[in-house]
PDB file of C-alpha atoms in Angstrom:
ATOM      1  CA  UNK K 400      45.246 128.469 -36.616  1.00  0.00           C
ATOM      2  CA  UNK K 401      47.820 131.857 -37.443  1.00  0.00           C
ATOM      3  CA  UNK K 402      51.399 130.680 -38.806  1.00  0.00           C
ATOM      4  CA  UNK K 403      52.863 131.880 -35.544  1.00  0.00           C
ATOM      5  CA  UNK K 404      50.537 130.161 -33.153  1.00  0.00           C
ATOM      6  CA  UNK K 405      51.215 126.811 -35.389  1.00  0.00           C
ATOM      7  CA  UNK K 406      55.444 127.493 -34.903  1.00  0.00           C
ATOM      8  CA  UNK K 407      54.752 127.650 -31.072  1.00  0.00           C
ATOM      9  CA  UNK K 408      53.139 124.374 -31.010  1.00  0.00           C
ATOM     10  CA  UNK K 409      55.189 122.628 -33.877  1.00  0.00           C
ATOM     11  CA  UNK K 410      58.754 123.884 -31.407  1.00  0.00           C
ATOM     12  CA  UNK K 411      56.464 122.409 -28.401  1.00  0.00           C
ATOM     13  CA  UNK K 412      55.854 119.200 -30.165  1.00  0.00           C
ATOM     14  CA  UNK K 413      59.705 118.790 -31.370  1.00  0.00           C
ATOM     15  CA  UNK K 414      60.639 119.364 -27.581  1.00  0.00           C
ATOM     16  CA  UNK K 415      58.609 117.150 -25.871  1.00  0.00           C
ATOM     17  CA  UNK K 416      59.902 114.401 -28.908  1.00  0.00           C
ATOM     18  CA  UNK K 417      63.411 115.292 -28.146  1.00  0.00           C
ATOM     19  CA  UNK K 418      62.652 114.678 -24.492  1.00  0.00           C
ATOM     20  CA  UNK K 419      61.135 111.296 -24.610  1.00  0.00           C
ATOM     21  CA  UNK K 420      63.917 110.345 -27.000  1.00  0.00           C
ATOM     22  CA  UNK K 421      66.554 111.629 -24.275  1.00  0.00           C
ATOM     23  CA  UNK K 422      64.527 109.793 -21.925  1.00  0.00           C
ATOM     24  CA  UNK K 423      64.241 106.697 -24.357  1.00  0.00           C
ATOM     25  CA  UNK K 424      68.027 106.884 -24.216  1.00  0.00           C
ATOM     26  CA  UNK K 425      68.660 107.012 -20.663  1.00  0.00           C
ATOM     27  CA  UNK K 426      66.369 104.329 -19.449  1.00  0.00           C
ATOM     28  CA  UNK K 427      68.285 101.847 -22.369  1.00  0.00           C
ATOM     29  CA  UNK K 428      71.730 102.801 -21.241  1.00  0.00           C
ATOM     30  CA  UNK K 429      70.931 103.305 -17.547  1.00  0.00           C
ATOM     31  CA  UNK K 430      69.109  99.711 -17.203  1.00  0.00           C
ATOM     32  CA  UNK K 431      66.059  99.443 -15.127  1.00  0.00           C
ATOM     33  CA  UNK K 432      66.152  95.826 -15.236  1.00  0.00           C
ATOM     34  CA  UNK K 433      62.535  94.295 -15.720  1.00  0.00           C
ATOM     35  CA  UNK K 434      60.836  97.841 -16.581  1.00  0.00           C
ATOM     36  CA  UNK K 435      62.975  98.788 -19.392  1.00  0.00           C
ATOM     37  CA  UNK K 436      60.799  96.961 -22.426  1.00  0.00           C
ATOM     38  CA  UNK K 437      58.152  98.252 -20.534  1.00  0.00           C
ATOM     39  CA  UNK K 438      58.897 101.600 -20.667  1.00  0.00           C
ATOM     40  CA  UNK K 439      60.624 102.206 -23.968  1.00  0.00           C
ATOM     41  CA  UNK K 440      57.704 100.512 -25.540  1.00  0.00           C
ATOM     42  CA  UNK K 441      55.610 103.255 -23.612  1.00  0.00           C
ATOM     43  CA  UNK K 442      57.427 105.817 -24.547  1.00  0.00           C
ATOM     44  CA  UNK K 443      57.459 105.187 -28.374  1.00  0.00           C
ATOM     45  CA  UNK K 444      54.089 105.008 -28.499  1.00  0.00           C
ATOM     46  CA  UNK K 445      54.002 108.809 -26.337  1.00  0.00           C
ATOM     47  CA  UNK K 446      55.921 109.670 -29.159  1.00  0.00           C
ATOM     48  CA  UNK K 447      53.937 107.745 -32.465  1.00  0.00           C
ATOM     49  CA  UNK K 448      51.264 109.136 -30.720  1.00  0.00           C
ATOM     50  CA  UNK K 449      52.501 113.302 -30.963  1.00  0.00           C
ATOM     51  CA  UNK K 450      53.543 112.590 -34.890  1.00  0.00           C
ATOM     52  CA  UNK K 451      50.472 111.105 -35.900  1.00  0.00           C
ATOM     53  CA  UNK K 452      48.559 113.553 -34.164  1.00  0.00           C
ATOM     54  CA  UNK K 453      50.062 116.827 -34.587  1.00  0.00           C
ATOM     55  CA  UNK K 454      52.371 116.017 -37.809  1.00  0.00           C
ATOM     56  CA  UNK K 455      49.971 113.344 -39.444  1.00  0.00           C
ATOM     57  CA  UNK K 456      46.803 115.243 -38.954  1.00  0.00           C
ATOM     58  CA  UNK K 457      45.256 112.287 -38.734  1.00  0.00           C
ATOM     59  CA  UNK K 458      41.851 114.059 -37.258  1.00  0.00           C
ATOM     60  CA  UNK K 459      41.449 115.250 -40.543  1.00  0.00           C
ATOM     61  CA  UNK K 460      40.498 112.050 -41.758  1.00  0.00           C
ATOM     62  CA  UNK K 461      37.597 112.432 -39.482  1.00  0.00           C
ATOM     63  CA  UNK K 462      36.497 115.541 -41.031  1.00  0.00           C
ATOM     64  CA  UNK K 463      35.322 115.102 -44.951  1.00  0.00           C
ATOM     65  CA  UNK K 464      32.933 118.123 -45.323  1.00  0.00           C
ATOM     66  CA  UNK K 465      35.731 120.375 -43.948  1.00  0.00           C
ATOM     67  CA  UNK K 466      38.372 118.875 -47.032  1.00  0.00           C
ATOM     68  CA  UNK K 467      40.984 118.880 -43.939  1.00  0.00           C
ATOM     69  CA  UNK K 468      41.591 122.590 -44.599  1.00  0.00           C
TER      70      UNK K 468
ATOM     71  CA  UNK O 121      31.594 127.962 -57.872  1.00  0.00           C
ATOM     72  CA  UNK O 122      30.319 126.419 -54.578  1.00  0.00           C
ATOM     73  CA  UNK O 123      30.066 122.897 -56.132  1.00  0.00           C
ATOM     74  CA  UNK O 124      33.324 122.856 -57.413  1.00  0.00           C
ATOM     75  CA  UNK O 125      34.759 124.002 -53.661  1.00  0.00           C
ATOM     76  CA  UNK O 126      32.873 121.252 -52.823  1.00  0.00           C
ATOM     77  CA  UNK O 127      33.842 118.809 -55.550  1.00  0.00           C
ATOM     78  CA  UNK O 128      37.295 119.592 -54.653  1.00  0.00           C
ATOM     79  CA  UNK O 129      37.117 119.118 -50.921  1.00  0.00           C
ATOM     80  CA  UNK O 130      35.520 115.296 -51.631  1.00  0.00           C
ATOM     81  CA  UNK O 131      38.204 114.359 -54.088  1.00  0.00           C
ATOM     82  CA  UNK O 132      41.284 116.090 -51.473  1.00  0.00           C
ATOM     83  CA  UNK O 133      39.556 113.980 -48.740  1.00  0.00           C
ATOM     84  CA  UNK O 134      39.493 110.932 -51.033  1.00  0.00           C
ATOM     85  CA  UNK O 135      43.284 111.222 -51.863  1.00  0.00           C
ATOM     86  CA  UNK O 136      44.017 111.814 -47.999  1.00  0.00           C
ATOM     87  CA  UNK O 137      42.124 108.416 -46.610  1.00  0.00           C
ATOM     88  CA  UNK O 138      44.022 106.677 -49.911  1.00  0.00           C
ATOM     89  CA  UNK O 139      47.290 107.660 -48.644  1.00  0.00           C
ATOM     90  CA  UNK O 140      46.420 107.011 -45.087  1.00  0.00           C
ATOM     91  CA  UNK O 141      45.106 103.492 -46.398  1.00  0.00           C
ATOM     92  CA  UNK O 142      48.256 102.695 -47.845  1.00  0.00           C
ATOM     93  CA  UNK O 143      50.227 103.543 -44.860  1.00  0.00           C
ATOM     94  CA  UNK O 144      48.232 101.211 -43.086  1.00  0.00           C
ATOM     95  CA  UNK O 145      48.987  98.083 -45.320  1.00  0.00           C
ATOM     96  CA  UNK O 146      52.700  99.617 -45.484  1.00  0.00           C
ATOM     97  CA  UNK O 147      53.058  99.517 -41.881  1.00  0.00           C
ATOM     98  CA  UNK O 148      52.190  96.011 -41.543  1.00  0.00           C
ATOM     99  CA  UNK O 149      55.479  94.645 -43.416  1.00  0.00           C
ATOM    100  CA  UNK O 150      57.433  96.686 -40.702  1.00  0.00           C
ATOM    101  CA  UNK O 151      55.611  94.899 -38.054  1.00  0.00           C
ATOM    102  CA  UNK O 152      56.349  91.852 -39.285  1.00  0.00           C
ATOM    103  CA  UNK O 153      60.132  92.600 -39.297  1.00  0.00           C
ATOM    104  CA  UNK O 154      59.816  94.455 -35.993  1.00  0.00           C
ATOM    105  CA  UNK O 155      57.751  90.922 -34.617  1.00  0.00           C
ATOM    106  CA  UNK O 156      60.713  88.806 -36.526  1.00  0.00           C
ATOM    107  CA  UNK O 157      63.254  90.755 -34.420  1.00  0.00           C
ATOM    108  CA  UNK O 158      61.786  89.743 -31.104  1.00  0.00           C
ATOM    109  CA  UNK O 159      61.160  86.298 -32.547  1.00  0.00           C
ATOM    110  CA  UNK O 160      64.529  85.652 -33.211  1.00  0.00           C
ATOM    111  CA  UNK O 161      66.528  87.276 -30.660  1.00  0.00           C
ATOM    112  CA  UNK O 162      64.644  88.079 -27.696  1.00  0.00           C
ATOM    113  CA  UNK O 163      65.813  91.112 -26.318  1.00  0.00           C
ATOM    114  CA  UNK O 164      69.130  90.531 -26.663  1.00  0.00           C
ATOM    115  CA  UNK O 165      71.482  92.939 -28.480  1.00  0.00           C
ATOM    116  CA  UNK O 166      75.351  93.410 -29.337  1.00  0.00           C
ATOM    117  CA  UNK O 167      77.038  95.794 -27.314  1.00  0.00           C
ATOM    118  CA  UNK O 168      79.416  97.062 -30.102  1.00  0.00           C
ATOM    119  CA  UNK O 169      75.876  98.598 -31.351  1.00  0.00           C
ATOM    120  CA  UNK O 170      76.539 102.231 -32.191  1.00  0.00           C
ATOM    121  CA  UNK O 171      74.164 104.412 -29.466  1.00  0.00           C
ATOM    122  CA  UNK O 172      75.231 107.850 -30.563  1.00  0.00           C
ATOM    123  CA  UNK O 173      74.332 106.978 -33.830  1.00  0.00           C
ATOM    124  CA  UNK O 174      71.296 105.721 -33.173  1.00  0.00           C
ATOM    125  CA  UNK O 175      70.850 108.825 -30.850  1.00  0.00           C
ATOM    126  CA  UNK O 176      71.946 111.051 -34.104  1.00  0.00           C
ATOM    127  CA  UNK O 177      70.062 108.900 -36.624  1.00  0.00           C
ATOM    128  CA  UNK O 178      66.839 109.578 -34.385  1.00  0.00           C
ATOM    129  CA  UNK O 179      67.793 113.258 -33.851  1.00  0.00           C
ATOM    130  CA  UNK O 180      68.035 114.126 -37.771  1.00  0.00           C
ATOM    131  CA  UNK O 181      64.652 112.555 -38.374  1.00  0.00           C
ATOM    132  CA  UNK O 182      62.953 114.376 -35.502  1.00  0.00           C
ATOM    133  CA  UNK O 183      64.297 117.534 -36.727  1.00  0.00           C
ATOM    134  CA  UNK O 184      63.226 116.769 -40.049  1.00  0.00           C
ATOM    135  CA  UNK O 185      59.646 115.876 -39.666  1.00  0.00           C
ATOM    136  CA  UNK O 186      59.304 119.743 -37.617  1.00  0.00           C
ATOM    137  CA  UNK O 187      60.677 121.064 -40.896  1.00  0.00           C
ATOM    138  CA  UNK O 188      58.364 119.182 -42.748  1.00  0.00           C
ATOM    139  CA  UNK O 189      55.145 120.431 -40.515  1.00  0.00           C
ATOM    140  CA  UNK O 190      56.743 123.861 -41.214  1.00  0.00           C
ATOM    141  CA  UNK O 191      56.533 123.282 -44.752  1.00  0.00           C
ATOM    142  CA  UNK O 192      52.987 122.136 -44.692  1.00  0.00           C
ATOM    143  CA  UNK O 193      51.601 124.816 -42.779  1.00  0.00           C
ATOM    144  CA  UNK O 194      53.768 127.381 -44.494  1.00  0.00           C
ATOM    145  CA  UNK O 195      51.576 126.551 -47.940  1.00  0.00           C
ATOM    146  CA  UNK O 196      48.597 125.912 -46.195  1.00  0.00           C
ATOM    147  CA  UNK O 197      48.816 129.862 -45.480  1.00  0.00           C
ATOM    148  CA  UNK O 198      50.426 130.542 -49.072  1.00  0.00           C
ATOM    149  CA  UNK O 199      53.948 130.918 -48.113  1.00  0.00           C
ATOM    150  CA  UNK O 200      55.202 129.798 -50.897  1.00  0.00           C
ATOM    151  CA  UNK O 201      58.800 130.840 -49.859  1.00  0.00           C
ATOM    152  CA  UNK O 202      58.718 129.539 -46.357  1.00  0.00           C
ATOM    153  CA  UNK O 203      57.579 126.322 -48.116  1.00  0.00           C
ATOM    154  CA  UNK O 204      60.310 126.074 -50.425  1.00  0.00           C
ATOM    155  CA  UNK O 205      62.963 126.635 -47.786  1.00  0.00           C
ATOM    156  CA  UNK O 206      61.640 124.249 -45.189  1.00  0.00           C
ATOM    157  CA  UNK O 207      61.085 121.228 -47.472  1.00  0.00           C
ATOM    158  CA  UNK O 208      64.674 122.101 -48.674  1.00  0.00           C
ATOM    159  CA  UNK O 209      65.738 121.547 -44.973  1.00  0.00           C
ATOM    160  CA  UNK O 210      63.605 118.574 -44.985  1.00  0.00           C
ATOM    161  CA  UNK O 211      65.479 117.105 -47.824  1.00  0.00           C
ATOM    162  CA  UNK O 212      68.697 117.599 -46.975  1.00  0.00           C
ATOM    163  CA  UNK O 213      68.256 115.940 -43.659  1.00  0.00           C
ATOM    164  CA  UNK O 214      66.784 112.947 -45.279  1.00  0.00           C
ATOM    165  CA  UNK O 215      69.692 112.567 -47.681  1.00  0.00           C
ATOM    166  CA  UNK O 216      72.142 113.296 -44.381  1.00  0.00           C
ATOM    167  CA  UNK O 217      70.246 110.623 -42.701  1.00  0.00           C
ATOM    168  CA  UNK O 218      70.584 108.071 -45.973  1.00  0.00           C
ATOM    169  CA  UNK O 219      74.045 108.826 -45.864  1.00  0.00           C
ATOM    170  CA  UNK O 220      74.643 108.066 -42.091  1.00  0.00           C
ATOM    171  CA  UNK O 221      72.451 104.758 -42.790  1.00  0.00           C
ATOM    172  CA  UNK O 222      74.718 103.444 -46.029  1.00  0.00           C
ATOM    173  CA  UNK O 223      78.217 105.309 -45.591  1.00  0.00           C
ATOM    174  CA  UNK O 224      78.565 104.698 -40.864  1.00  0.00           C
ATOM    175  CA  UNK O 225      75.798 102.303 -40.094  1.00  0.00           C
ATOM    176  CA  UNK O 226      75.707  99.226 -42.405  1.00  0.00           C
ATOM    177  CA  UNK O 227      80.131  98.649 -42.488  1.00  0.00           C
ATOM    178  CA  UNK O 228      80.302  98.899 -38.986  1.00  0.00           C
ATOM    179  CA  UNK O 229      77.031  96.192 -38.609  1.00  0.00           C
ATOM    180  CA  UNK O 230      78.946  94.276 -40.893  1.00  0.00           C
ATOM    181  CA  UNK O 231      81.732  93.461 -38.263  1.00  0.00           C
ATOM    182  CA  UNK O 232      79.739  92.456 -35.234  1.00  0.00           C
ATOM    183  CA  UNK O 233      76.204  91.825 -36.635  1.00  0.00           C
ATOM    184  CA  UNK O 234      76.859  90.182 -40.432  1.00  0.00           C
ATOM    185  CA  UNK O 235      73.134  89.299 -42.261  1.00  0.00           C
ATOM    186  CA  UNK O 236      73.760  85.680 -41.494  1.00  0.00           C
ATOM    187  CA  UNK O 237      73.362  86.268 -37.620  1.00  0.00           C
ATOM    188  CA  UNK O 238      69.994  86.929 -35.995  1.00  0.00           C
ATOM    189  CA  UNK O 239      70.482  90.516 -35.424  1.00  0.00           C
ATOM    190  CA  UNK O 240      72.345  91.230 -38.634  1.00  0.00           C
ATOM    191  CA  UNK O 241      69.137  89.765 -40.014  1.00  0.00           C
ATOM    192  CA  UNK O 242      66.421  92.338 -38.381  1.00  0.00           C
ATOM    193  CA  UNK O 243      69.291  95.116 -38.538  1.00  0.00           C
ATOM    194  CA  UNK O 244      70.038  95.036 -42.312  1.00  0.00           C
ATOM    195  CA  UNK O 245      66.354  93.731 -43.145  1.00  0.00           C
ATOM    196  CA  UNK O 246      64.513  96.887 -40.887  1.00  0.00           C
ATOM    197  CA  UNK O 247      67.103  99.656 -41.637  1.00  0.00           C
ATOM    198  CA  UNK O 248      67.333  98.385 -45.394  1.00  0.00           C
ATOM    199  CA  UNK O 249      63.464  98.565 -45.663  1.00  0.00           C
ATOM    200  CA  UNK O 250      63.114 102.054 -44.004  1.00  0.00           C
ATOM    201  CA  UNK O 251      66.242 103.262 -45.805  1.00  0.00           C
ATOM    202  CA  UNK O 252      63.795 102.544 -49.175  1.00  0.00           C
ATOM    203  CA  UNK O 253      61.339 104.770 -47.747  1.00  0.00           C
ATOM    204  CA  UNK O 254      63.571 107.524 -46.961  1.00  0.00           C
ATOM    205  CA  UNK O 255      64.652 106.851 -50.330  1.00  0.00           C
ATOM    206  CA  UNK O 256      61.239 107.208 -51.614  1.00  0.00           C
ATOM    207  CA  UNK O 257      60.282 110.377 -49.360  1.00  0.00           C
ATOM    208  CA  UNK O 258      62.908 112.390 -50.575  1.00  0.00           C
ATOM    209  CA  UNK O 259      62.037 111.566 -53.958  1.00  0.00           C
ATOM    210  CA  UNK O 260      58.550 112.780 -53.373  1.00  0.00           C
ATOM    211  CA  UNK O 261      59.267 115.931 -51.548  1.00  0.00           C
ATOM    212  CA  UNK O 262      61.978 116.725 -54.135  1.00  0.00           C
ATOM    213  CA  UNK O 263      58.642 116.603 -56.888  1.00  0.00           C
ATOM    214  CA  UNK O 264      56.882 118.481 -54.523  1.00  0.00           C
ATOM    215  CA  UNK O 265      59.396 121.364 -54.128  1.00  0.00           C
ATOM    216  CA  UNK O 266      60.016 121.215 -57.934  1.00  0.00           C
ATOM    217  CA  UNK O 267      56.110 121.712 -58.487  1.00  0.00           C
ATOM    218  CA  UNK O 268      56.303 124.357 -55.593  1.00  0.00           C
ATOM    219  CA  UNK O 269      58.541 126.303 -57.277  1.00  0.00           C
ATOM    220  CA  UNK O 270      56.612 126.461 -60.362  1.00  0.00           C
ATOM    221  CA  UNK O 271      53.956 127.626 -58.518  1.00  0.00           C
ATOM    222  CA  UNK O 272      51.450 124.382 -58.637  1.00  0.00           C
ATOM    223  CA  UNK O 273      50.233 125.284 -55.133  1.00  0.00           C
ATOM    224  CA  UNK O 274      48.093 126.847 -53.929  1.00  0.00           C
ATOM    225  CA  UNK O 275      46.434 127.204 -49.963  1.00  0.00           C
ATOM    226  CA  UNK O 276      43.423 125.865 -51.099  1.00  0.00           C
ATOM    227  CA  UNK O 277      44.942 123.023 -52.872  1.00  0.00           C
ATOM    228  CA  UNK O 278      47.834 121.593 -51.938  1.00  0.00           C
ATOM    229  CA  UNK O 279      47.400 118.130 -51.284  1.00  0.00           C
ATOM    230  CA  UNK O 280      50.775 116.633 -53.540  1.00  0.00           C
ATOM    231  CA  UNK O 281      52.740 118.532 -51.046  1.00  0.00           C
ATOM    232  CA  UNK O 282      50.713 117.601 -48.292  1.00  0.00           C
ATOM    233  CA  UNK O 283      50.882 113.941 -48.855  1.00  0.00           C
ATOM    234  CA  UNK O 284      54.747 113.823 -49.811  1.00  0.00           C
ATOM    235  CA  UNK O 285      55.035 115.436 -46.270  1.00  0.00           C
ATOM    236  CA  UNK O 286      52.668 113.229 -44.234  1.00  0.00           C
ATOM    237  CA  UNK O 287      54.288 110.327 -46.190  1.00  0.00           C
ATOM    238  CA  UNK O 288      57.415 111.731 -44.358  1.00  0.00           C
ATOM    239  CA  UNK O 289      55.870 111.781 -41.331  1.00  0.00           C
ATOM    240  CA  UNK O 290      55.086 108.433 -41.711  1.00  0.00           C
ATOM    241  CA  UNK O 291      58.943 107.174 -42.468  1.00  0.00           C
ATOM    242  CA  UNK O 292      60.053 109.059 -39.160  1.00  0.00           C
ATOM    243  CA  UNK O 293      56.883 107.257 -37.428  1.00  0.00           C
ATOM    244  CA  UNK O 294      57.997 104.286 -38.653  1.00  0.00           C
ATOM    245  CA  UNK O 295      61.621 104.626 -37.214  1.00  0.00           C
ATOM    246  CA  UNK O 296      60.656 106.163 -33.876  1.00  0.00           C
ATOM    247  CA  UNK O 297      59.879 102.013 -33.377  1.00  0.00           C
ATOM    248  CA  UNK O 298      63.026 100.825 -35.335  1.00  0.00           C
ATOM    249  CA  UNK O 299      65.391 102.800 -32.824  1.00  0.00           C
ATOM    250  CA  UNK O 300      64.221 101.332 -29.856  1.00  0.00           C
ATOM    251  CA  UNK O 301      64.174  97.854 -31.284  1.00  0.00           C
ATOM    252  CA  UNK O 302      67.579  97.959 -32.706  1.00  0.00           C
ATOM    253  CA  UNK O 303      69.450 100.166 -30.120  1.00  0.00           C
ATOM    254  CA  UNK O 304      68.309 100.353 -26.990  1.00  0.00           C
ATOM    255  CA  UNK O 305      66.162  97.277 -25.755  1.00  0.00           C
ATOM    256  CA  UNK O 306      68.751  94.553 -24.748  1.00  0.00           C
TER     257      UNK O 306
END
């Protein structure tokens, strides 16, 4: 992928974690009773789930002839 | 000339599942503290709890980790500049975080969560271990910038500053489940 098309998606992927973390912190301090440990537990792993994917390259580890580059 | 690309892809794939193995096993300890938490105290938590800095602890990791990807893909193309730069970013946001941790965090836990209470327990014993990591990261990425500026990268092989920066990736992974366990569920 060209450095510029890889800054579009890294900004993309830093939004959508600030987003879930705004979210995070509005369903904690707005209370939704029963669904709160529900959710926030959903939405960490949204988030786990961009970092190891995107940050972590984990796919690379699927990938040995290639050397991950 | 082809077998040694070769060669070199194995071993940089070898080093890669290493480091992801480790992780693994390292991760483990913090769900033991993260199970411990629940264990103890349910879901309760104090309200004198700090939220905007949790919210800022959270932030400056975040932003760190996309400084970190820039870094990565910044030698992967042979940037060596751009490289240098972002995993200076990354650094000093690691150290700002430490700082925040030590310096605003632990006195103020002192006074409503002390280490012989059930939170202070999980608080001091999660943010304590991931505060060693953090620790640890920046030490790594400072070795990696030092070997970047020297020139001991290259974009075919790069993998000591690849792995100090998915090891950093893996200290904000591991905190994007401390936050929620210590700030906001309760």
């Amino acid at each position: 992928m060209e450095k510029a098309a890889l800054l579009r998606v890294g900004v993309l992927v830093l939004v959508v974690l600030a987003v879930l973390t705004a979210v995070e912190y509005w369903v904690a301090v707005g209370g939704l009773g029963g669904a709160t440990l529900t959710l926030l537990a959903l939405l960490a792993l949204a988030k786990a789930a961009l970092i190891v994917d995107y940050f972590m390259h984990v796919g690379k580890l699927f990938q040995p002839e290639s050397g991950g580059h | 000339m082809t077998t040694a690309i070769a060669e070199l892809k194995y071993q940089i794939y070898n080093r890669r599942l290493g480091l992801w193995l480790f992780m693994l096993s390292d991760s483990m300890v913090f769900l033991a503290l993260l199970a411990a938490r629940y264990y103890m105290q349910g879901t309760h938590r104090p309200p004198e709890v700090n939220q905007p800095l949790g919210l800022v602890l959270t932030s400056i990791l975040l932003a760190s980790s996309f400084f970190a990807n820039r870094a990565d893909a910044s030698i992967a193309h042979g940037d060596r500049a751009a490289f240098l730069r972002h995993i200076g970013i990354t650094i000093v946001l690691g150290v700002a975080f430490l700082i925040l941790v030590v310096a605003v965090e632990w006195p103020e836990a002192l006074h409503f969560a002390p280490p012989s209470t059930g939170y202070g327990t999980a608080l001091f014993s999660l943010t304590g271990l991931h505060a060693t990591h953090v620790l640890s990261g920046v030490i790594v990425l400072l070795f990696a910038l030092l070997k970047g500026k020297r020139g001991g990268y290259t974009a075919e092989d790069h993998f000591g500053a690849e792995g100090s920066i998915i090891y950093w990736h893996f200290v904000d992974l591991v905190w994007v489940f401390i936050y929620p366990t210590l700030y906001l569920v309760g």
